Tab-separated table of C-alpha atoms in Angstrom:
chain	number	residue	atom	x	y	z
A	20	MET	CA	77.467	11.877	-50.067
A	21	THR	CA	79.090	15.099	-51.307
A	22	LYS	CA	78.839	18.381	-49.464
A	23	THR	CA	76.795	19.903	-52.293
A	24	ILE	CA	74.209	17.133	-52.091
A	25	LYS	CA	74.035	17.525	-48.319
A	26	LEU	CA	73.355	21.236	-48.669
A	27	ILE	CA	70.627	20.625	-51.226
A	28	LEU	CA	68.988	18.000	-49.030
A	29	LEU	CA	69.063	20.240	-45.996
A	30	ALA	CA	67.682	23.190	-47.944
A	31	ILE	CA	64.810	21.016	-49.146
A	32	CYS	CA	64.183	19.838	-45.590
A	33	CYS	CA	64.089	23.376	-44.268
A	34	MET	CA	61.605	24.430	-46.940
A	35	ALA	CA	59.405	21.359	-46.886
A	36	PHE	CA	59.275	20.429	-43.229
A	37	THR	CA	57.895	23.619	-41.720
A	38	VAL	CA	55.071	23.411	-39.216
A	39	PRO	CA	52.235	25.959	-39.192
A	40	THR	CA	53.913	28.140	-36.562
A	41	GLY	CA	56.864	28.674	-38.884
A	42	HIS	CA	59.274	26.570	-36.811
A	43	THR	CA	61.220	23.768	-38.407
A	44	ILE	CA	61.582	20.490	-36.580
A	45	TYR	CA	64.651	18.442	-35.795
A	46	PRO	CA	66.690	16.292	-36.265
A	47	ILE	CA	69.216	18.613	-37.916
A	48	ASP	CA	66.917	21.464	-38.882
A	49	GLY	CA	65.149	21.694	-35.534
A	50	TYR	CA	66.870	24.317	-33.425
A	51	SER	CA	63.888	26.684	-33.672
A	52	TYR	CA	61.490	23.957	-32.569
A	53	SER	CA	63.501	22.404	-29.766
A	54	GLY	CA	66.046	24.986	-28.686
A	55	ILE	CA	68.695	22.241	-28.707
A	56	ARG	CA	71.819	24.222	-29.529
A	57	ARG	CA	73.719	21.192	-30.768
A	58	LEU	CA	71.318	21.138	-33.703
A	59	LYS	CA	72.054	24.771	-34.524
A	60	HIS	CA	75.706	23.819	-34.851
A	61	LEU	CA	74.840	20.937	-37.184
A	62	GLN	CA	72.601	23.166	-39.284
A	63	LEU	CA	75.311	25.809	-39.716
A	64	ALA	CA	77.818	23.117	-40.588
A	65	MET	CA	75.499	21.664	-43.233
A	66	PHE	CA	75.126	25.083	-44.861
A	67	GLY	CA	78.882	25.536	-44.904
A	68	ASP	CA	78.997	28.318	-42.312
A	69	LEU	CA	81.052	26.123	-39.984
A	70	PRO	CA	83.480	23.257	-40.626
A	71	GLU	CA	81.705	20.234	-42.052
A	72	VAL	CA	80.405	17.599	-39.659
A	73	LYS	CA	80.869	14.151	-41.126
A	74	LEU	CA	77.706	12.119	-40.668
A	75	PRO	CA	76.623	8.893	-42.378
A	76	ALA	CA	74.228	9.356	-45.268
A	77	GLY	CA	71.352	7.927	-43.259
A	78	ALA	CA	71.606	10.703	-40.650
A	79	TYR	CA	70.214	13.434	-42.929
A	80	LYS	CA	66.515	12.719	-42.539
A	81	GLY	CA	63.895	15.452	-42.344
A	82	ILE	CA	60.859	15.497	-40.109
A	83	ASN	CA	58.488	13.830	-42.566
A	84	ASP	CA	60.926	10.962	-42.935
A	85	ILE	CA	60.669	10.098	-39.237
A	86	GLN	CA	57.395	8.323	-38.647
A	87	LEU	CA	55.996	5.516	-36.560
A	88	ASN	CA	55.883	2.262	-38.495
A	89	LEU	CA	53.222	0.243	-36.714
A	90	LEU	CA	50.317	2.668	-36.346
A	91	SER	CA	48.268	0.376	-38.574
A	92	ARG	CA	48.818	-2.356	-35.973
A	93	LYS	CA	48.112	-0.167	-32.961
A	94	GLN	CA	45.337	-2.404	-31.698
A	95	ALA	CA	47.501	-5.515	-31.828
A	96	ALA	CA	48.613	-6.889	-28.466
A	97	THR	CA	52.341	-7.272	-28.026
A	98	GLN	CA	52.101	-11.033	-27.573
A	99	ASP	CA	50.272	-11.257	-30.897
A	100	VAL	CA	53.049	-9.306	-32.628
A	101	LEU	CA	55.977	-11.227	-31.178
A	102	VAL	CA	55.133	-14.591	-32.722
A	103	GLU	CA	58.051	-16.624	-34.028
A	104	ASN	CA	58.429	-16.795	-37.788
A	105	VAL	CA	59.820	-20.208	-38.671
A	106	ALA	CA	61.873	-19.078	-41.675
A	107	LEU	CA	63.488	-16.125	-39.912
A	108	GLN	CA	64.059	-18.124	-36.741
A	109	LYS	CA	65.960	-20.750	-38.686
A	110	LYS	CA	68.288	-18.124	-40.138
A	111	ILE	CA	68.832	-16.401	-36.798
A	112	ASP	CA	69.597	-19.725	-35.126
A	113	ALA	CA	72.387	-20.142	-37.659
A	114	LEU	CA	73.870	-16.798	-36.577
A	115	PHE	CA	73.559	-17.449	-32.841
A	116	PRO	CA	74.390	-21.041	-31.908
A	117	ARG	CA	72.173	-21.920	-28.951
A	118	LEU	CA	75.108	-23.446	-27.070
A	119	ASP	CA	76.532	-19.958	-26.473
A	120	LYS	CA	74.624	-18.363	-23.602
A	121	SER	CA	76.635	-15.139	-23.724
A	122	TYR	CA	74.397	-13.759	-26.477
A	123	SER	CA	70.696	-12.924	-26.441
A	124	VAL	CA	68.684	-11.312	-29.215
A	125	THR	CA	65.216	-10.373	-30.407
A	126	ILE	CA	64.558	-9.311	-34.004
A	127	LEU	CA	61.349	-8.051	-35.577
A	128	ASP	CA	61.069	-7.402	-39.320
A	129	ILE	CA	58.457	-4.636	-39.715
A	130	THR	CA	58.930	-4.038	-43.434
A	131	LYS	CA	55.342	-5.168	-44.022
A	132	PRO	CA	53.259	-4.270	-40.937
A	133	ASP	CA	50.562	-6.781	-41.883
A	134	SER	CA	53.120	-9.560	-42.303
A	135	LEU	CA	55.649	-9.283	-39.481
A	136	ARG	CA	58.562	-11.652	-38.969
A	137	TYR	CA	59.925	-12.284	-35.471
A	138	ALA	CA	62.812	-14.334	-34.126
A	139	GLN	CA	64.426	-14.597	-30.720
A	140	GLN	CA	67.074	-16.419	-28.781
A	141	ASN	CA	67.671	-16.436	-25.025
A	142	GLU	CA	65.137	-13.613	-25.037
A	143	THR	CA	64.187	-13.720	-21.344
A	144	ARG	CA	67.725	-13.759	-19.978
A	145	GLY	CA	68.420	-10.723	-17.784
A	146	TYR	CA	71.410	-8.427	-18.301
A	147	GLN	CA	72.577	-5.242	-16.614
A	148	PRO	CA	71.163	-2.773	-19.167
A	149	GLY	CA	73.691	0.022	-18.663
A	150	SER	CA	72.881	3.094	-20.725
A	151	VAL	CA	70.008	1.366	-22.522
A	152	GLY	CA	68.169	2.161	-19.280
A	153	LYS	CA	68.092	5.800	-20.410
A	154	LEU	CA	65.168	4.833	-22.630
A	155	VAL	CA	63.276	4.124	-19.394
A	156	VAL	CA	64.116	7.625	-18.186
A	157	VAL	CA	62.872	9.347	-21.347
A	158	THR	CA	59.684	7.257	-21.101
A	159	ALA	CA	59.189	8.503	-17.545
A	160	LEU	CA	59.767	12.097	-18.657
A	161	PHE	CA	57.065	12.021	-21.332
A	162	THR	CA	54.697	10.199	-18.998
A	163	GLN	CA	54.957	12.986	-16.439
A	164	LEU	CA	54.667	15.718	-19.073
A	165	ALA	CA	51.364	14.187	-20.150
A	166	LYS	CA	50.105	14.311	-16.570
A	167	ILE	CA	50.880	18.022	-16.293
A	168	TYR	CA	49.372	18.902	-19.683
A	169	PRO	CA	47.035	15.998	-20.535
A	170	ASN	CA	45.282	17.776	-23.407
A	171	ASP	CA	47.942	20.086	-24.805
A	172	TYR	CA	51.011	18.557	-26.427
A	173	ASP	CA	52.308	21.952	-27.567
A	174	LYS	CA	52.597	23.020	-23.923
A	175	ARG	CA	54.610	19.883	-23.177
A	176	VAL	CA	57.079	20.800	-25.928
A	177	ALA	CA	57.179	24.405	-24.748
A	178	LEU	CA	58.062	23.236	-21.227
A	179	LEU	CA	60.833	21.008	-22.570
A	180	LYS	CA	62.221	23.937	-24.554
A	181	THR	CA	61.923	26.787	-22.053
A	182	LYS	CA	62.338	25.195	-18.620
A	183	MET	CA	66.000	25.744	-17.756
A	184	VAL	CA	67.410	23.568	-14.981
A	185	LYS	CA	70.780	23.382	-13.294
A	186	GLY	CA	72.747	20.174	-13.268
A	187	GLY	CA	74.053	20.487	-9.727
A	188	ASN	CA	75.759	17.552	-8.041
A	189	TRP	CA	73.452	15.226	-9.987
A	190	VAL	CA	75.789	15.356	-12.992
A	191	LEU	CA	78.831	14.260	-10.985
A	192	THR	CA	80.685	12.416	-12.203
A	193	ASP	CA	80.712	11.141	-15.757
A	194	GLU	CA	83.533	10.679	-18.244
A	195	HIS	CA	81.200	11.126	-21.237
A	196	THR	CA	81.491	14.595	-22.733
A	197	ILE	CA	78.663	16.833	-23.891
A	198	PRO	CA	78.661	19.272	-26.835
A	199	VAL	CA	78.272	22.869	-25.687
A	200	PHE	CA	77.581	25.306	-28.535
A	201	ASP	CA	77.592	29.075	-28.070
A	202	ILE	CA	75.118	30.462	-30.606
A	203	ASN	CA	76.594	33.951	-30.246
A	204	THR	CA	80.192	33.042	-31.019
A	205	ASN	CA	79.484	29.848	-33.020
A	206	LYS	CA	82.038	28.039	-30.891
A	207	LEU	CA	81.573	24.359	-30.037
A	208	ILE	CA	83.415	22.662	-27.216
A	209	LYS	CA	83.075	19.123	-25.923
A	210	ARG	CA	83.635	18.665	-22.214
A	211	GLN	CA	82.349	16.861	-19.166
A	212	ALA	CA	79.143	18.201	-17.642
A	213	ALA	CA	79.675	20.571	-14.715
A	214	ALA	CA	77.498	21.143	-11.664
A	215	SER	CA	77.062	24.757	-12.765
A	216	ASP	CA	75.668	23.811	-16.189
A	217	VAL	CA	72.190	25.087	-17.010
A	218	PHE	CA	70.331	23.607	-19.972
A	219	SER	CA	66.730	23.208	-21.014
A	220	ILE	CA	65.088	19.853	-20.280
A	221	PHE	CA	65.130	19.230	-24.038
A	222	GLU	CA	68.893	19.739	-24.118
A	223	TRP	CA	69.480	17.532	-21.084
A	224	ALA	CA	67.391	14.805	-22.791
A	225	ASP	CA	69.439	15.245	-25.968
A	226	HIS	CA	72.694	14.959	-24.008
A	227	MET	CA	71.318	11.820	-22.365
A	228	LEU	CA	70.529	10.057	-25.642
A	229	SER	CA	72.780	11.522	-28.349
A	230	VAL	CA	76.044	11.185	-26.408
A	231	SER	CA	74.777	8.941	-23.576
A	232	ASN	CA	75.832	11.340	-20.837
A	233	ASN	CA	75.170	9.792	-17.436
A	234	GLY	CA	74.886	13.125	-15.648
A	235	ALA	CA	72.236	14.259	-18.096
A	236	ALA	CA	70.316	11.034	-17.487
A	237	SER	CA	70.314	11.682	-13.744
A	238	VAL	CA	69.076	15.236	-14.331
A	239	VAL	CA	66.239	14.111	-16.624
A	240	TRP	CA	65.199	11.437	-14.113
A	241	ARG	CA	65.326	14.077	-11.380
A	242	GLU	CA	63.032	16.370	-13.367
A	243	ALA	CA	60.547	13.537	-14.003
A	244	LEU	CA	60.611	12.869	-10.253
A	245	LEU	CA	59.964	16.541	-9.487
A	246	MET	CA	57.099	16.584	-11.989
A	247	ALA	CA	55.517	13.692	-10.125
A	248	ALA	CA	56.067	15.383	-6.766
A	249	PHE	CA	54.905	18.896	-7.710
A	250	GLY	CA	52.314	18.096	-10.385
A	251	ASP	CA	50.866	21.151	-12.126
A	252	LYS	CA	53.044	23.405	-9.939
A	253	TYR	CA	56.184	22.055	-11.600
A	254	PRO	CA	56.288	24.527	-14.533
A	255	THR	CA	56.683	27.478	-12.141
A	256	MET	CA	58.750	25.823	-9.419
A	257	THR	CA	62.164	27.326	-8.690
A	258	GLN	CA	65.588	25.897	-7.993
A	259	GLU	CA	64.994	26.752	-4.332
A	260	ASP	CA	61.777	24.700	-4.375
A	261	ALA	CA	63.638	21.708	-5.763
A	262	ASP	CA	66.512	22.046	-3.300
A	263	ALA	CA	64.074	22.281	-0.391
A	264	TYR	CA	62.211	19.174	-1.540
A	265	PHE	CA	65.343	17.032	-1.504
A	266	ALA	CA	66.645	18.620	1.706
A	267	LYS	CA	63.473	17.901	3.670
A	268	GLY	CA	63.095	14.311	2.517
A	269	PRO	CA	62.477	11.771	3.870
A	270	LYS	CA	64.956	10.096	1.558
A	271	ASN	CA	63.229	6.696	1.560
A	272	GLU	CA	59.951	8.252	0.360
A	273	ILE	CA	61.738	10.187	-2.373
A	274	THR	CA	63.478	6.976	-3.427
A	275	ASP	CA	60.173	5.103	-3.599
A	276	LEU	CA	58.672	7.834	-5.788
A	277	ALA	CA	61.759	7.927	-8.027
A	278	ILE	CA	61.480	4.180	-8.646
A	279	GLU	CA	57.733	4.371	-9.228
A	280	VAL	CA	58.229	7.170	-11.760
A	281	VAL	CA	60.437	5.006	-13.978
A	282	HIS	CA	58.753	1.649	-13.366
A	283	GLN	CA	55.053	2.341	-13.625
A	284	PRO	CA	55.135	3.383	-17.310
A	285	LEU	CA	56.838	0.065	-18.120
A	286	ARG	CA	54.288	-1.935	-16.144
A	287	ASN	CA	51.500	-0.069	-17.941
A	288	LEU	CA	53.047	-1.327	-21.193
A	289	GLY	CA	52.967	-4.924	-19.963
A	290	ILE	CA	56.733	-5.072	-19.367
A	291	THR	CA	57.361	-7.003	-16.177
A	292	GLU	CA	59.861	-6.311	-13.404
A	293	ASP	CA	62.017	-9.229	-14.536
A	294	GLU	CA	61.953	-8.021	-18.137
A	295	TRP	CA	63.104	-4.446	-17.478
A	296	ARG	CA	63.671	-2.377	-14.387
A	297	LEU	CA	65.905	0.493	-13.323
A	298	GLY	CA	66.935	0.628	-9.693
A	299	THR	CA	69.659	3.255	-9.463
A	300	PHE	CA	70.568	6.640	-10.908
A	301	PHE	CA	73.471	6.985	-13.303
A	302	THR	CA	75.800	9.148	-11.197
A	303	ARG	CA	77.126	9.030	-7.636
A	304	GLY	CA	76.348	12.694	-7.018
A	305	VAL	CA	72.718	11.654	-6.597
A	306	ASN	CA	73.413	9.527	-3.515
A	307	PRO	CA	72.749	12.214	-0.873
A	308	TYR	CA	69.272	12.826	-2.301
A	309	VAL	CA	67.914	9.529	-3.641
A	310	GLY	CA	68.787	5.931	-2.846
A	311	SER	CA	68.836	2.782	-4.955
A	312	LYS	CA	66.237	0.047	-4.882
A	313	GLY	CA	65.772	-3.334	-6.525
A	314	GLY	CA	68.703	-3.264	-8.927
A	315	SER	CA	68.613	-2.854	-12.700
A	316	ILE	CA	67.949	-5.528	-15.281
A	317	GLY	CA	66.963	-5.734	-18.913
A	318	SER	CA	66.076	-8.538	-21.275
A	319	PRO	CA	65.820	-8.613	-25.065
A	320	LEU	CA	62.128	-9.471	-24.750
A	321	GLY	CA	61.382	-6.536	-22.454
A	322	LEU	CA	63.228	-4.090	-24.676
A	323	MET	CA	61.526	-5.430	-27.803
A	324	LYS	CA	58.132	-4.988	-26.132
A	325	TRP	CA	59.066	-1.346	-25.608
A	326	MET	CA	60.163	-0.837	-29.220
A	327	VAL	CA	57.006	-2.432	-30.601
A	328	GLN	CA	54.832	-0.116	-28.555
A	329	LEU	CA	56.963	2.880	-29.491
A	330	GLU	CA	56.244	2.147	-33.155
A	331	GLN	CA	52.567	1.617	-32.328
A	332	GLY	CA	52.405	5.050	-30.713
A	333	LYS	CA	51.660	3.625	-27.271
A	334	ILE	CA	54.505	5.215	-25.305
A	335	VAL	CA	52.139	7.713	-23.655
A	336	ASP	CA	50.562	8.669	-26.997
A	337	GLU	CA	51.453	8.965	-30.683
A	338	LYS	CA	53.076	12.396	-30.415
A	339	SER	CA	55.169	11.413	-27.413
A	340	SER	CA	56.257	8.182	-29.102
A	341	LEU	CA	57.331	10.107	-32.186
A	342	GLU	CA	59.226	12.666	-30.097
A	343	ILE	CA	61.126	9.902	-28.315
A	344	LYS	CA	61.948	8.282	-31.630
A	345	ARG	CA	63.337	11.592	-32.919
A	346	LEU	CA	65.523	11.875	-29.831
A	347	MET	CA	66.893	8.398	-30.586
A	348	TYR	CA	67.893	9.425	-34.110
A	349	MET	CA	71.673	9.356	-34.283
A	350	THR	CA	72.965	12.738	-35.378
A	351	ASP	CA	76.072	12.754	-33.165
A	352	ARG	CA	77.949	9.599	-34.135
A	353	ARG	CA	77.213	5.923	-34.538
A	354	ILE	CA	79.031	3.352	-32.452
A	355	ARG	CA	79.082	-0.414	-31.962
A	356	TYR	CA	76.040	-2.017	-33.627
A	357	ALA	CA	75.032	1.168	-35.435
A	358	GLN	CA	78.485	1.552	-36.998
A	359	ALA	CA	78.034	-1.401	-39.371
A	360	PRO	CA	78.771	-0.305	-42.963
A	361	GLU	CA	75.540	-1.908	-44.182
A	362	LEU	CA	73.633	0.652	-42.111
A	363	ARG	CA	75.413	3.742	-43.405
A	364	ASP	CA	72.620	4.783	-45.758
A	365	ALA	CA	69.854	3.739	-43.363
A	366	ALA	CA	68.112	5.805	-40.722
A	367	VAL	CA	69.083	4.321	-37.358
A	368	TYR	CA	67.304	5.028	-34.075
A	369	PHE	CA	69.715	3.655	-31.566
A	370	LYS	CA	70.815	3.293	-27.957
A	371	SER	CA	73.816	1.393	-26.713
A	372	GLY	CA	74.836	0.529	-23.175
A	373	SER	CA	77.687	-1.199	-21.425
A	374	LEU	CA	78.891	-2.081	-17.946
A	375	TYR	CA	81.955	-4.080	-17.002
A	376	LYS	CA	83.929	-5.123	-13.929
A	377	CYS	CA	87.572	-6.034	-14.035
A	378	ASP	CA	89.394	-8.058	-11.356
A	379	LYS	CA	93.100	-8.064	-12.171
A	380	THR	CA	93.893	-10.275	-9.198
A	381	LYS	CA	92.610	-13.236	-11.215
A	382	GLY	CA	95.672	-13.065	-13.445
A	383	GLU	CA	93.491	-12.729	-16.541
A	384	THR	CA	93.484	-10.169	-19.307
A	385	CYS	CA	90.929	-7.493	-18.532
A	386	GLY	CA	90.391	-3.763	-18.913
A	387	LYS	CA	87.981	-1.153	-20.206
A	388	TYR	CA	85.050	-2.914	-21.920
A	389	LYS	CA	86.959	-6.175	-21.296
A	390	GLY	CA	85.691	-7.129	-17.871
A	391	ASN	CA	86.448	-10.580	-16.520
A	392	VAL	CA	83.790	-10.502	-13.764
A	393	TYR	CA	81.038	-9.238	-16.048
A	394	ASN	CA	81.218	-7.453	-19.377
A	395	TYR	CA	77.777	-6.349	-20.545
A	396	MET	CA	77.239	-4.678	-23.899
A	397	ASN	CA	73.745	-4.005	-25.211
A	398	SER	CA	72.347	-2.498	-28.398
A	399	VAL	CA	68.818	-1.415	-29.275
A	400	ALA	CA	68.210	-0.318	-32.851
A	401	ILE	CA	65.408	0.517	-35.245
A	402	VAL	CA	66.744	0.381	-38.796
A	403	GLU	CA	65.008	1.905	-41.826
A	404	HIS	CA	66.567	1.417	-45.251
A	405	THR	CA	65.826	3.569	-48.277
A	406	ASP	CA	64.446	0.523	-50.126
A	407	GLY	CA	61.683	0.175	-47.527
A	408	THR	CA	63.270	-2.562	-45.419
A	409	LYS	CA	62.606	-1.863	-41.738
A	410	TYR	CA	63.379	-3.903	-38.657
A	411	MET	CA	64.109	-3.691	-34.944
A	412	VAL	CA	66.829	-5.459	-32.972
A	413	CYS	CA	67.783	-5.867	-29.339
A	414	LEU	CA	71.178	-7.521	-28.893
A	415	MET	CA	72.503	-8.129	-25.365
A	416	THR	CA	75.820	-9.810	-24.600
A	417	ASN	CA	78.078	-10.691	-21.687
A	418	VAL	CA	81.287	-11.924	-23.264
A	419	LEU	CA	84.115	-11.823	-20.740
A	420	ARG	CA	87.597	-10.398	-21.392
A	421	LYS	CA	86.675	-9.060	-24.820
A	422	ASN	CA	85.488	-5.715	-26.156
A	423	SER	CA	82.287	-6.827	-27.848
A	424	ALA	CA	81.918	-3.701	-29.984
A	425	GLY	CA	83.399	-5.586	-32.933
A	426	ASP	CA	81.016	-8.488	-32.394
A	427	HIS	CA	78.036	-6.143	-32.307
A	428	LEU	CA	79.168	-4.475	-35.525
A	429	ALA	CA	79.736	-7.806	-37.261
A	430	LEU	CA	76.405	-9.207	-36.072
A	431	ALA	CA	74.666	-6.027	-37.239
A	432	SER	CA	76.012	-6.681	-40.723
A	433	ARG	CA	74.914	-10.307	-40.685
A	434	ILE	CA	71.472	-9.554	-39.257
A	435	ASP	CA	70.981	-6.868	-41.891
A	436	GLN	CA	71.924	-9.276	-44.645
A	437	THR	CA	69.585	-11.895	-43.200
A	438	ILE	CA	66.590	-9.555	-43.045
A	439	ARG	CA	67.198	-8.221	-46.542
A	440	SER	CA	67.545	-11.726	-47.949
A	441	PHE	CA	63.758	-12.082	-47.651
A	442	LYS	CA	63.138	-9.378	-50.234
């Protein structure tokens, strides 16, 4: 896609996708709506005011292009949606030999909502979800927002945009960098999050999903926890109020509430404890304030249940589901599964996660993303092609002593070819 075409597309988006208040909505053209400064940088780059940001063609969608795909099936129960399609299952079995228990997958072709195709393999096997668990955190956030403002979605968005919160020790430590854009100087730097950082909740959520920052995930979970603890007093609570809450404890009660905040929305969606749970925050700086409980686990079936209900508009409500889907839209960079060349022109709503442990005393090859004790890599993706092909995938693997990013990319290509072969 040439720079000229990009500029034309963005100009059209900015003219066509304007809400009644006069604010445009992200992804790229949504700084006014969300206050996410990273998007202001992208917008200036698209107009040529800053050095060009190289994004895949499928990352230039406007607001009207991002919609929920299964609203027409909203009344359908998840178990009635996830019914094996014999033809697709046969093809998926050929891609994933059942003898290999290091791979698990669920795939749902939603191209035709009234004629869905589903296939699965090792779908109930539990894996450490890693950063895919951040989707649980964003679900908790929107659940608590709805409790504070049950009848006013605009106020929920306003709170996300205007409530500025400090990272504190909760962001410590994480090797993932965050983009920090100064709208006055137009300077962008990428660095690790610092305890002194202050961002809006919207920006922390964006850091959590767009660059998978662990510190940001802990902050967003913290804010969802505080929303549950303070209720309708949360919008006006101060940093001192928050500090006092965690200082007074008791820690075990705070931990119980933190776990309930992330788990109950999943249970309300019919996702069981064995299918998906999150038992610990993402950074060690949290340890003085909140404990861990129950461990973390994810399964391809549990994650697919979540994606189905996202597309049905059941994650809190339709507007919340759509907002979460927008936050999943990859406008930073695509990695692993989402990097497959077949997906370049497609819109991809994506989250990846990994966790590995390396024991070099075993005398085996191991290292970063090449753990020999465990080596989890997980990908969740909603793919929407320009020809109308749409499908969802959850791929979870535990292949020891090997960086599975290449496998995920290769399988993404083969799954895409398989789904499109039905057309």
